[in-house]
Short mmCIF file of C-alpha atoms and ligand atoms in Angstrom, two decimals:
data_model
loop_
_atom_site.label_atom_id
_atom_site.label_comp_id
_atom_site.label_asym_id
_atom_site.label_seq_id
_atom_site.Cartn_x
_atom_site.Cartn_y
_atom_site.Cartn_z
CA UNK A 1436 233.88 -16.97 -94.74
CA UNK A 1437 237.28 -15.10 -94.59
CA UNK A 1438 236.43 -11.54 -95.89
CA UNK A 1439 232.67 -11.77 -95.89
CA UNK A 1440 231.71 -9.88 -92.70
CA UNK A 1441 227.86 -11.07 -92.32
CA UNK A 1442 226.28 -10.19 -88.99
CA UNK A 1443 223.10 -12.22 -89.52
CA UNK A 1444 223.49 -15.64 -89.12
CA UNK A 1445 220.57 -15.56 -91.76
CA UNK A 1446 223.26 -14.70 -94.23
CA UNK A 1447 225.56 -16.39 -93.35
CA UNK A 1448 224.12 -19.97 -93.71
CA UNK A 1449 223.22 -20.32 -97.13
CA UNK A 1450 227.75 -20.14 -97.44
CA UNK A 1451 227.97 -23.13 -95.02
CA UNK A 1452 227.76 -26.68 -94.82
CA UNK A 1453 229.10 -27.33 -91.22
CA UNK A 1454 228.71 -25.50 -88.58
CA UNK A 1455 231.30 -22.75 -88.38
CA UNK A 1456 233.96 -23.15 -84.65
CA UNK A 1457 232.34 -20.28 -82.93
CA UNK A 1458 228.70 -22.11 -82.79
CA UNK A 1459 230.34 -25.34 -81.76
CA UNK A 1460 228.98 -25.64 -78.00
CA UNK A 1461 231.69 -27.46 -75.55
CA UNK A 1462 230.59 -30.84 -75.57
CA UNK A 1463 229.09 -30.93 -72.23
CA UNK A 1464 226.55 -28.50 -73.20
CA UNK A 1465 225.24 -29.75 -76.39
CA UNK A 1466 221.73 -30.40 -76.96
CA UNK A 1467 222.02 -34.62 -76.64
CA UNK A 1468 218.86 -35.16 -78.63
CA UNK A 1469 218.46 -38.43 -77.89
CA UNK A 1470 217.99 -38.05 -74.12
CA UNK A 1471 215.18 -35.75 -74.80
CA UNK A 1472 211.86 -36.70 -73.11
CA UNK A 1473 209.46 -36.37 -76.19
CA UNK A 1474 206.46 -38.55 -75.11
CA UNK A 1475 205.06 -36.69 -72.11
CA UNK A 1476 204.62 -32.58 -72.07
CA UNK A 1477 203.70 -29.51 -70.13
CA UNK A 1478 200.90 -29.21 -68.86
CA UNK A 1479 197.58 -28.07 -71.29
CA UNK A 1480 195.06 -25.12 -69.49
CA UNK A 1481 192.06 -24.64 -71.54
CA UNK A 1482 190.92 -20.84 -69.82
CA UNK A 1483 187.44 -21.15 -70.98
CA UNK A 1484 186.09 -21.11 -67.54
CA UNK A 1485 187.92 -18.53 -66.02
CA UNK A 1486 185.30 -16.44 -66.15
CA UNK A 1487 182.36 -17.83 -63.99
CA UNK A 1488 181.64 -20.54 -61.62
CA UNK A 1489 184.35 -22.90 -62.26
CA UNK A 1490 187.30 -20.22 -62.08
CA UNK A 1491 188.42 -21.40 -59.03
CA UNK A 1492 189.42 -24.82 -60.56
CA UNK A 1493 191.13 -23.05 -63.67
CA UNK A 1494 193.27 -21.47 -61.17
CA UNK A 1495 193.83 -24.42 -59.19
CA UNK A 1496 194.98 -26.03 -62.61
CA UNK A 1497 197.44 -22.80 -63.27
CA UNK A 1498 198.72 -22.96 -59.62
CA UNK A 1499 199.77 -26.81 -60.21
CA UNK A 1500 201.17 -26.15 -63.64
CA UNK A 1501 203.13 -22.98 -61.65
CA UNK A 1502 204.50 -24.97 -58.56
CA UNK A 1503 205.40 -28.27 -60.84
CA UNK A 1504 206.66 -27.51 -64.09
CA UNK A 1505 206.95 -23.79 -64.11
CA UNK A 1506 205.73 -23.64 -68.01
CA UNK A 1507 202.26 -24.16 -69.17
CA UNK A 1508 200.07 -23.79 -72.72
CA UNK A 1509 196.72 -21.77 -72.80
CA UNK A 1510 193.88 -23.08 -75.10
CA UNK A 1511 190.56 -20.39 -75.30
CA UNK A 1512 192.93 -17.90 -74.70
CA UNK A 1513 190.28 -15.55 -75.92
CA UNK A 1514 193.46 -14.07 -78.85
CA UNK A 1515 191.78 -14.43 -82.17
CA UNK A 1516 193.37 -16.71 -84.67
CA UNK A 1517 193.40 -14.36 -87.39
CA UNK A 1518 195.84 -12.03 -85.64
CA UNK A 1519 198.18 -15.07 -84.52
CA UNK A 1520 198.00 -15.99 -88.16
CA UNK A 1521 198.83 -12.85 -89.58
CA UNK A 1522 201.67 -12.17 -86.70
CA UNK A 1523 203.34 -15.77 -87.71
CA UNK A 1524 202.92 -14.30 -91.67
CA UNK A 1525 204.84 -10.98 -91.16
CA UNK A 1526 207.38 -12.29 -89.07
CA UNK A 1527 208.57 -15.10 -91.72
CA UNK A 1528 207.91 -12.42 -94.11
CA UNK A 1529 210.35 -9.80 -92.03
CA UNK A 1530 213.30 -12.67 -92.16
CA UNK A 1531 212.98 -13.31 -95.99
CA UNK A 1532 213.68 -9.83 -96.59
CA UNK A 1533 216.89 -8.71 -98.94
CA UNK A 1534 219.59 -8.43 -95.93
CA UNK A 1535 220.08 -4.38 -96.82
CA UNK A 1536 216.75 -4.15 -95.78
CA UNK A 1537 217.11 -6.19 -92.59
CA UNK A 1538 219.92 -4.43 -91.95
CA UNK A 1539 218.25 -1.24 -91.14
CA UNK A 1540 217.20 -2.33 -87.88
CA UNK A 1541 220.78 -3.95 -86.92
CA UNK A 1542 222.29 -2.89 -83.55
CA UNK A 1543 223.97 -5.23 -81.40
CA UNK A 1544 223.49 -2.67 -78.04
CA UNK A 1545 220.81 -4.68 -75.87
CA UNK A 1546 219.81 -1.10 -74.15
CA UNK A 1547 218.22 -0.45 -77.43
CA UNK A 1548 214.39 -0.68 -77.33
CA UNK A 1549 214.20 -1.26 -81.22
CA UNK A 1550 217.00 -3.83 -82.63
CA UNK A 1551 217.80 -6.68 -84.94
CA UNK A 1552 220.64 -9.19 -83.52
CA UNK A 1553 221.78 -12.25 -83.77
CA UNK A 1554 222.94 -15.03 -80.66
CA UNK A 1555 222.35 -13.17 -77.74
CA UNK A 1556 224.81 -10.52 -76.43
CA UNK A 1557 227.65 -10.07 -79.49
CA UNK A 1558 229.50 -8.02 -77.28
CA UNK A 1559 229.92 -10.59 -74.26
CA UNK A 1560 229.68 -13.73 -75.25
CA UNK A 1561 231.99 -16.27 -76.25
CA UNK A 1562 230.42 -18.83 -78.43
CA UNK A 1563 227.42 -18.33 -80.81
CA UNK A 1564 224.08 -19.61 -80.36
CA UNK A 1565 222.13 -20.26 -83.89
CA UNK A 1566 219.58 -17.79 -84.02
CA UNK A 1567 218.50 -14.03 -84.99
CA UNK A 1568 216.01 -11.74 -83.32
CA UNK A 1569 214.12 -8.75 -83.67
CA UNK A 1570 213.25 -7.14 -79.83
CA UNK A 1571 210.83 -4.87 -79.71
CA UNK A 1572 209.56 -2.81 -76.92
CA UNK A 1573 205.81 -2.68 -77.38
CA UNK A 1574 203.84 -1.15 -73.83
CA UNK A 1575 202.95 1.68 -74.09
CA UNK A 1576 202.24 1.06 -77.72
CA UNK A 1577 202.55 4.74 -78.88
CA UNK A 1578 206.14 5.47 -76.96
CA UNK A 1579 207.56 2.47 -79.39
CA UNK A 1580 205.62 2.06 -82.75
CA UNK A 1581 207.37 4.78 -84.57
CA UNK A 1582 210.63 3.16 -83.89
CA UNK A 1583 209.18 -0.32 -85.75
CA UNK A 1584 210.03 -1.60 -89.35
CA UNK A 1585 207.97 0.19 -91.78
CA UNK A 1586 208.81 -3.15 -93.97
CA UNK A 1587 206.70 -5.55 -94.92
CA UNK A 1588 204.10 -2.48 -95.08
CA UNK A 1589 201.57 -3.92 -92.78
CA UNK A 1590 204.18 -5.09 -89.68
CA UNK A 1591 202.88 -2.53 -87.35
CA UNK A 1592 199.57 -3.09 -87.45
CA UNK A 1593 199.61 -6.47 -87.39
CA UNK A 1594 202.04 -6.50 -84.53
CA UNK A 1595 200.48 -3.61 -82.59
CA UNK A 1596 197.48 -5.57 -82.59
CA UNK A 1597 199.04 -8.81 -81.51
CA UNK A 1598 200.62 -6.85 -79.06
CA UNK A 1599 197.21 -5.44 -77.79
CA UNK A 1600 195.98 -9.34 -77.30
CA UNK A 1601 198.78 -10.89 -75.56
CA UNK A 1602 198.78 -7.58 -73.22
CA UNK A 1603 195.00 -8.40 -72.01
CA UNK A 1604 196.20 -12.26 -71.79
CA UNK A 1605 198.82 -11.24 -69.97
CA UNK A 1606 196.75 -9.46 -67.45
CA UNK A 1607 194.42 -12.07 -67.31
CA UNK A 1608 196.99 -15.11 -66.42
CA UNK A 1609 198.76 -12.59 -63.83
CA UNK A 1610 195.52 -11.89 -61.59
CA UNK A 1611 195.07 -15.96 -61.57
CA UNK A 1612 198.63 -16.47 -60.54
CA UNK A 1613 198.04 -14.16 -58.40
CA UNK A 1614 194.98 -15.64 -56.98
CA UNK A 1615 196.27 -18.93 -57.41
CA UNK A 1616 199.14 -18.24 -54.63
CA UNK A 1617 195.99 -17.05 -52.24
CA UNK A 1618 197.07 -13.17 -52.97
CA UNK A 1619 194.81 -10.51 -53.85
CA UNK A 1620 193.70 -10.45 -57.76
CA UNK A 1621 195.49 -7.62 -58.99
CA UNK A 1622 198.78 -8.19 -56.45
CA UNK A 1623 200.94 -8.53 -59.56
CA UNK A 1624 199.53 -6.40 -61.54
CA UNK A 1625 200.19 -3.42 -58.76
CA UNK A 1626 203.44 -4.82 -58.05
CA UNK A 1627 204.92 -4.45 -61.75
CA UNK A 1628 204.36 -0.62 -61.38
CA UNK A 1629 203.51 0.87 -64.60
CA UNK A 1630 204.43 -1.98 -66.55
CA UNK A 1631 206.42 -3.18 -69.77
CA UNK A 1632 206.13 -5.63 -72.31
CA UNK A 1633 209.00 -6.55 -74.90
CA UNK A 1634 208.42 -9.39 -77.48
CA UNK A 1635 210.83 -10.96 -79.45
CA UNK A 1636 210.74 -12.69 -82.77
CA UNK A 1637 213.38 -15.68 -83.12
CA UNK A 1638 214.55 -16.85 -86.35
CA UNK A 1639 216.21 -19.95 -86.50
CA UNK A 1640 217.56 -21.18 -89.55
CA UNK A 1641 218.10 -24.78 -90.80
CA UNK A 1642 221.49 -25.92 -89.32
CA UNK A 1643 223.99 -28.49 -91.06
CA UNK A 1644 225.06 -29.99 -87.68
CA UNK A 1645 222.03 -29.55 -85.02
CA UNK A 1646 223.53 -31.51 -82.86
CA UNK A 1647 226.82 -29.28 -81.70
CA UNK A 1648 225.16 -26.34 -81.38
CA UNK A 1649 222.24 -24.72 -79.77
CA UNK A 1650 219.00 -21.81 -80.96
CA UNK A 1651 219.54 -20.39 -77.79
CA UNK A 1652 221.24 -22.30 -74.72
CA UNK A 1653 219.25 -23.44 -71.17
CA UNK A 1654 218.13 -19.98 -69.39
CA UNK A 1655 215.78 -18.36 -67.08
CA UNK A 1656 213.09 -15.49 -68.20
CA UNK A 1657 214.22 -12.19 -66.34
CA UNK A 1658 210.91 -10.72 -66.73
CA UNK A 1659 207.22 -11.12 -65.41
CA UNK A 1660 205.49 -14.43 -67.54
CA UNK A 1661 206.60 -15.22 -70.87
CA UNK A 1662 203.47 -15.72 -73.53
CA UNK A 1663 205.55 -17.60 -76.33
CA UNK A 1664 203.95 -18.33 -80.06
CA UNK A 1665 205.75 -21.63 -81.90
CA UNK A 1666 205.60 -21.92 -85.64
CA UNK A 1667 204.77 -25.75 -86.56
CA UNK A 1668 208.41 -26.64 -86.46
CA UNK A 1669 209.57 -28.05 -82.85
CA UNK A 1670 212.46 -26.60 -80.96
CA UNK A 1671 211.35 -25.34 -77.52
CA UNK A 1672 212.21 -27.64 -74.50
CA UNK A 1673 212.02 -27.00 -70.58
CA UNK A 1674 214.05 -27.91 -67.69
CA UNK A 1675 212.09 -30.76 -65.38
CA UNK A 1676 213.71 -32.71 -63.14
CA UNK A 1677 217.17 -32.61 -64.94
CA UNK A 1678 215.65 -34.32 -68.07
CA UNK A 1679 214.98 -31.91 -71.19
CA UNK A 1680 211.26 -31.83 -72.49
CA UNK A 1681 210.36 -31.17 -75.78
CA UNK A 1682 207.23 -28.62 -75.73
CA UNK A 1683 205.53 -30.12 -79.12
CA UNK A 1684 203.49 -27.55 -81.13
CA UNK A 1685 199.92 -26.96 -81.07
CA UNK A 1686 198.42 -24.89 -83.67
CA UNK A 1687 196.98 -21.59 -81.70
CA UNK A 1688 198.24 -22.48 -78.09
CA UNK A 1689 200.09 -19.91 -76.64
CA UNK A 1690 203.33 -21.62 -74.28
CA UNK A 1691 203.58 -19.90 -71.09
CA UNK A 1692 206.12 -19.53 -68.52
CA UNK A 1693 206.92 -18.18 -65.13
CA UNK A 1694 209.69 -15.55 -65.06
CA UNK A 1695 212.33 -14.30 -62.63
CA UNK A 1696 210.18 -11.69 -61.08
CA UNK A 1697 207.03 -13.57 -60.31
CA UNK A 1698 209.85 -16.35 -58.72
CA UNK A 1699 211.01 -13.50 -56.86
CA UNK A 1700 207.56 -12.12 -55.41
CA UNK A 1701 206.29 -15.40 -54.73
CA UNK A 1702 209.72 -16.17 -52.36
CA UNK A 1703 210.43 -19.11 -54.58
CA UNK A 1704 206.73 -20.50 -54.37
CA UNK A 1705 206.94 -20.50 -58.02
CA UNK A 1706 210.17 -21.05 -60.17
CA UNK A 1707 211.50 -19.19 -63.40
CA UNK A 1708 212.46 -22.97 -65.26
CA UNK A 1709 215.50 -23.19 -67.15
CA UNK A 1710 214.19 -23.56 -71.05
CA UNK A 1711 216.56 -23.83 -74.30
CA UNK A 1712 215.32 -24.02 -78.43
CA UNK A 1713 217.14 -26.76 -80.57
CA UNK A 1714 217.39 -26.37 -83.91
CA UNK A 1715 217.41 -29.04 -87.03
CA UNK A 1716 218.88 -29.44 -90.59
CA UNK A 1717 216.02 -29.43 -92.54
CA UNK A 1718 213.42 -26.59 -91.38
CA UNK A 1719 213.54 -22.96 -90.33
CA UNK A 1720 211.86 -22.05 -87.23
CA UNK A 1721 210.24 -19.32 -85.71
CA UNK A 1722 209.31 -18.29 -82.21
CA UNK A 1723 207.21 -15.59 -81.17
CA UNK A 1724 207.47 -14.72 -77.51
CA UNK A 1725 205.91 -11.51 -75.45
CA UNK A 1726 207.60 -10.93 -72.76
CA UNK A 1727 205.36 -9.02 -69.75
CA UNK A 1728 207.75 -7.21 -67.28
CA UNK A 1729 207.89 -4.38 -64.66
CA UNK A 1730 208.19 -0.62 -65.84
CA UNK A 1731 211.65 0.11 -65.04
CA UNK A 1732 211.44 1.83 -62.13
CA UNK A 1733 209.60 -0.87 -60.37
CA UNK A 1734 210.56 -1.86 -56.69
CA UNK A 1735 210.59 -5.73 -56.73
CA UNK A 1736 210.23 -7.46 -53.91
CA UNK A 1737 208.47 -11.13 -52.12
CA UNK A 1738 204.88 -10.03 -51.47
CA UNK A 1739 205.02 -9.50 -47.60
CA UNK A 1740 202.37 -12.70 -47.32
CA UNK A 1741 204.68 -14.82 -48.87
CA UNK A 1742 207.41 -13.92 -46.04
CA UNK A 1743 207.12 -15.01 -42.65
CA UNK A 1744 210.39 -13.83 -40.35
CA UNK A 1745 211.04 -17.63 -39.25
CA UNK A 1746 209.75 -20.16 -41.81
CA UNK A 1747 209.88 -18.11 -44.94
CA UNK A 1748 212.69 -15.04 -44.85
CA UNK A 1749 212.78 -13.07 -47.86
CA UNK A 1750 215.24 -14.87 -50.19
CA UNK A 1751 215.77 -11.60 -52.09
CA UNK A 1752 217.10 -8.38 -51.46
CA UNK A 1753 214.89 -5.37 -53.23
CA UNK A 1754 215.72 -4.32 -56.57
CA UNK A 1755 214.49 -2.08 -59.60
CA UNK A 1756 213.82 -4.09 -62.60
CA UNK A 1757 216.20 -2.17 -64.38
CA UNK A 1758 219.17 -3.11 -61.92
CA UNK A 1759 218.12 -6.48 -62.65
CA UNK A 1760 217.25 -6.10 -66.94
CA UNK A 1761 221.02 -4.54 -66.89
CA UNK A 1762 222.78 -7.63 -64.98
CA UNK A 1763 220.98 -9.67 -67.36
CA UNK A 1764 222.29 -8.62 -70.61
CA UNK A 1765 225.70 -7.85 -69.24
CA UNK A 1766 226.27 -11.75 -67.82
CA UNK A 1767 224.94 -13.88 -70.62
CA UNK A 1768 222.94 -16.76 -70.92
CA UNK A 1769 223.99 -19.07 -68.00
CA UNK A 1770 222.51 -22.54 -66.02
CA UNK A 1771 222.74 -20.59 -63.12
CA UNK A 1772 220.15 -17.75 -63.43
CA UNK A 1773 220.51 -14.24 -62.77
CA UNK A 1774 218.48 -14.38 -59.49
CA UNK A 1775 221.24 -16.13 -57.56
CA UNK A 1776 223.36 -12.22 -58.29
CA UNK A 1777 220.00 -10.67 -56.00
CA UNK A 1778 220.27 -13.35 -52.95
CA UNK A 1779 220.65 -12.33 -49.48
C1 OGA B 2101 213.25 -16.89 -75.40
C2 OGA B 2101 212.95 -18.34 -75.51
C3 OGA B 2101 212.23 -20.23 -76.83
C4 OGA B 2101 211.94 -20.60 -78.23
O1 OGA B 2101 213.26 -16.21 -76.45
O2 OGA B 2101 213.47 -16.44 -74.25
O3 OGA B 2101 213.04 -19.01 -74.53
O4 OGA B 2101 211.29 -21.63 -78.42
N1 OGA B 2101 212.58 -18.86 -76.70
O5 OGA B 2101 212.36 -19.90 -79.14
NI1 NI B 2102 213.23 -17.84 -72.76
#
C-alpha cells in the first residue's frame, strides 16, 4: 500500500490479500471462532401483546431477557418491513458508491454529528478494527437531515422514516423496562431529558484472514438501548458468562440491547453486556444499529427507588451524558467499560 493513502478500509481491500499489521489484533484478543457458542441464542420477545391483557407477561419476559443476558430480539415490533427493507437497500447502496463520492462525508472527529469513518477513533487508537461507518445524529429529525448524504437520491427519506419507527420502538421497549424494574412507565423516558438518538451504519467488508482481526472489538453501549438491524450475513456476538454467543440472523427482528445509562439508572439491576462483530472471507456485512440516548444535557443518575442507603448505595456518581459521550470516544473501545471511569 506504500503511497496509496486510502482512509476507507472499503478501498483499501480490494489491494489486499492478507490482512495488513495494523488490523492484526494481539493474539489474546482475537476472535477464537471455534470457541464460539453457536447452538443456543439470546433470548426471542415477540411484543404482540404488549398492548392489552397479557402485557404484564411481555414485560416479565423483557425483565428476564434484561437481568440475564442483557441483549434481546423483538418480533411484532410493530416497524413495517418495507421500511427495514428499503433502509438495508440504501445503506448497501451508500457503501458501493465511487469512493469520491463517499468521501464527501469523511471526517474522522467523533464530535461531528454527520461523519463517515472507518475502525473506531483514528485519532486514538492503536490497532485497526475491520469496519467503516456512517454516524448519524437523527432526533430531532429536522436539526440533522440537512446535514445527510443527498446520495443515493432517496437516503433521507428512507432513513428519516426508519428513523421515525425505531424512535416509537424505542419508546415503547423503554416504558416496559421501565415497568419491568417495578418503576413508573415513563421513568426513563423523563430521565433521558429531551432525548437523542444516533444510528450507525457498519460496513464490513470480506476479510482475507478473519481470524486475526476483529469488525469491531468486545464493548459496552454508552447510550440508552441499542435497536440493532443485521443484514443476512452473521457477525454479531454477546458477552455471557465469559463464552462468546453468536446472535444468528432473523429476517425482520430487530437485536436489542441494554446500554450504559439504563445500567446506570437501574444501580446495576440491569447490565450494558460486552458485544463484538466478527467478520469472514467470503461476504460483506452490514449492521444497522439506532442508538437511543439522553439529550446532552441530561443529569444521569440511579432512580432514587433503585437506591437504598444500606443495601443498595448508588454505585455512580451523577453525570451529564455529554461528560460521559466525551470519555467515551476519547478512551477507545476497551473490556473494561467506560462506567467503571463514573464509580464512586
Ligand atoms: C455497535 C455494534 C454490532 C454489529 O455498532 O455498537 O455493537 O453487529 N455493532 O455490527
Ligand atoms: Ni455496540
Amino acid at each position: 500500500m506504500a503511497g496509496t493513502m486510502k482512509p476507507l478500509l472499503t478501498d483499501l481491500v480490494s489491494a489486499v490479500s492478507s490482512v495488513p499489521p495494523n488490523f492484526i489484533r494481539p493474539e489474546f484478543d482475537r476472535p477464537n471462532l471455534h470457541d464460539v457458542i453457536s447452538d443456543h441464542s439470546i433470548p426471542v420477545v415477540d411484543l404482540q401483546h404488549l398492548e392489552g391483557p397479557n402485557r404484564s407477561g411481555v414485560v416479565k419476559a423483557i425483565g428476564r431477557a434484561c437481568q440475564n443476558y442483557g441483549f434481546f430480539q423483538v418480533k411484532n415490533h410493530g416497524v413495517p418491513n418495507e421500511v427495514i427493507d428499503k433502509m438495508m437497500h440504501v445503506s448497501k447502496e451508500f457503501f458501493h458508491l465511487p469512493e469520491s463520492e463517499r468521501l464527501k462525508n469523511y471526517s474522522d472527529d467523533p464530535m461531528k454529528t454527520t461523519r463517515l469513518s472507518t475502525s473506531f477513533n483514528v485519532r486514538t487508537e492503536n490497532v485497526s478494527s475491520w469496519r467503516d461507518y456512517l454516524r448519524l445524529h437523527c432526533y430531532p429529525l429536522e436539526d440533522y437531515v440537512d446535514e445527510w448524504p443527498t446520495n443515493p437520491p432517496s437516503f433521507r427519506e428512507d432513513t428519516a422514516e426508519y428513523c421515525k419507527n425505531t424512535r416509537r420502538l424505542a419508546l415503547t421497549l423503554l416504558e416496559a423496562i421501565s415497568e419491568s424494574l417495578g418503576l413508573e412507565k415513563d421513568y426513563m423516558n423523563s430521565a433521558l431529558g429531551k432525548h437523542a438518538q444516533h444510528m450507525a451504519i457498519n460496513y464490513y467488508p470480506p476479510c482475507p484472514e478473519p481470524e486475526l482481526t476483529l469488525g469491531l472489538p468486545g464493548h459496552a453501549d454508552p447510550n440508552a438501548i441499542t435497536i440493532l438491524l443485521q443484514d443476512d450475513v452473521p457477525g454479531l456476538q454477546v458477552l455471557k458468562d465469559g463464552k462468546w454467543i453468536a446472535v444468528n440472523p432473523i429476517p425482520y427482528t430487530f437485536i436489542v440491547n441494554i446500554g450504559d445509562q439504563i445500567q446506570v439508572l437501574s444501580n446495576d439491576r440491569y447490565k450494558s453486556v460486552l458485544h463484538r462483530a466478527v467478520v469472514n472471507c467470503k461476504a460483506e456485512r452490514i449492521s444497522i444499529p439506532t442508538f437511543y440516548c439522553p439529550s446532552p444535557d441530561a443529569m444521569i443518575r440511579a432512580a432514587p427507588l433503585m437506591t437504598d442507603p444500606v443495601q443498595h448505595p448508588s454505585i455512580y456518581r451523577n453525570f451529564t451524558y455529554s461528560e460521559y459521550y466525551e470519555k467515551f470516544w476519547k478512551r477507545g473501545l476497551n473490556a473494561e467499560t467506560c462506567l467503571d471511569m463514573f464509580k464512586i
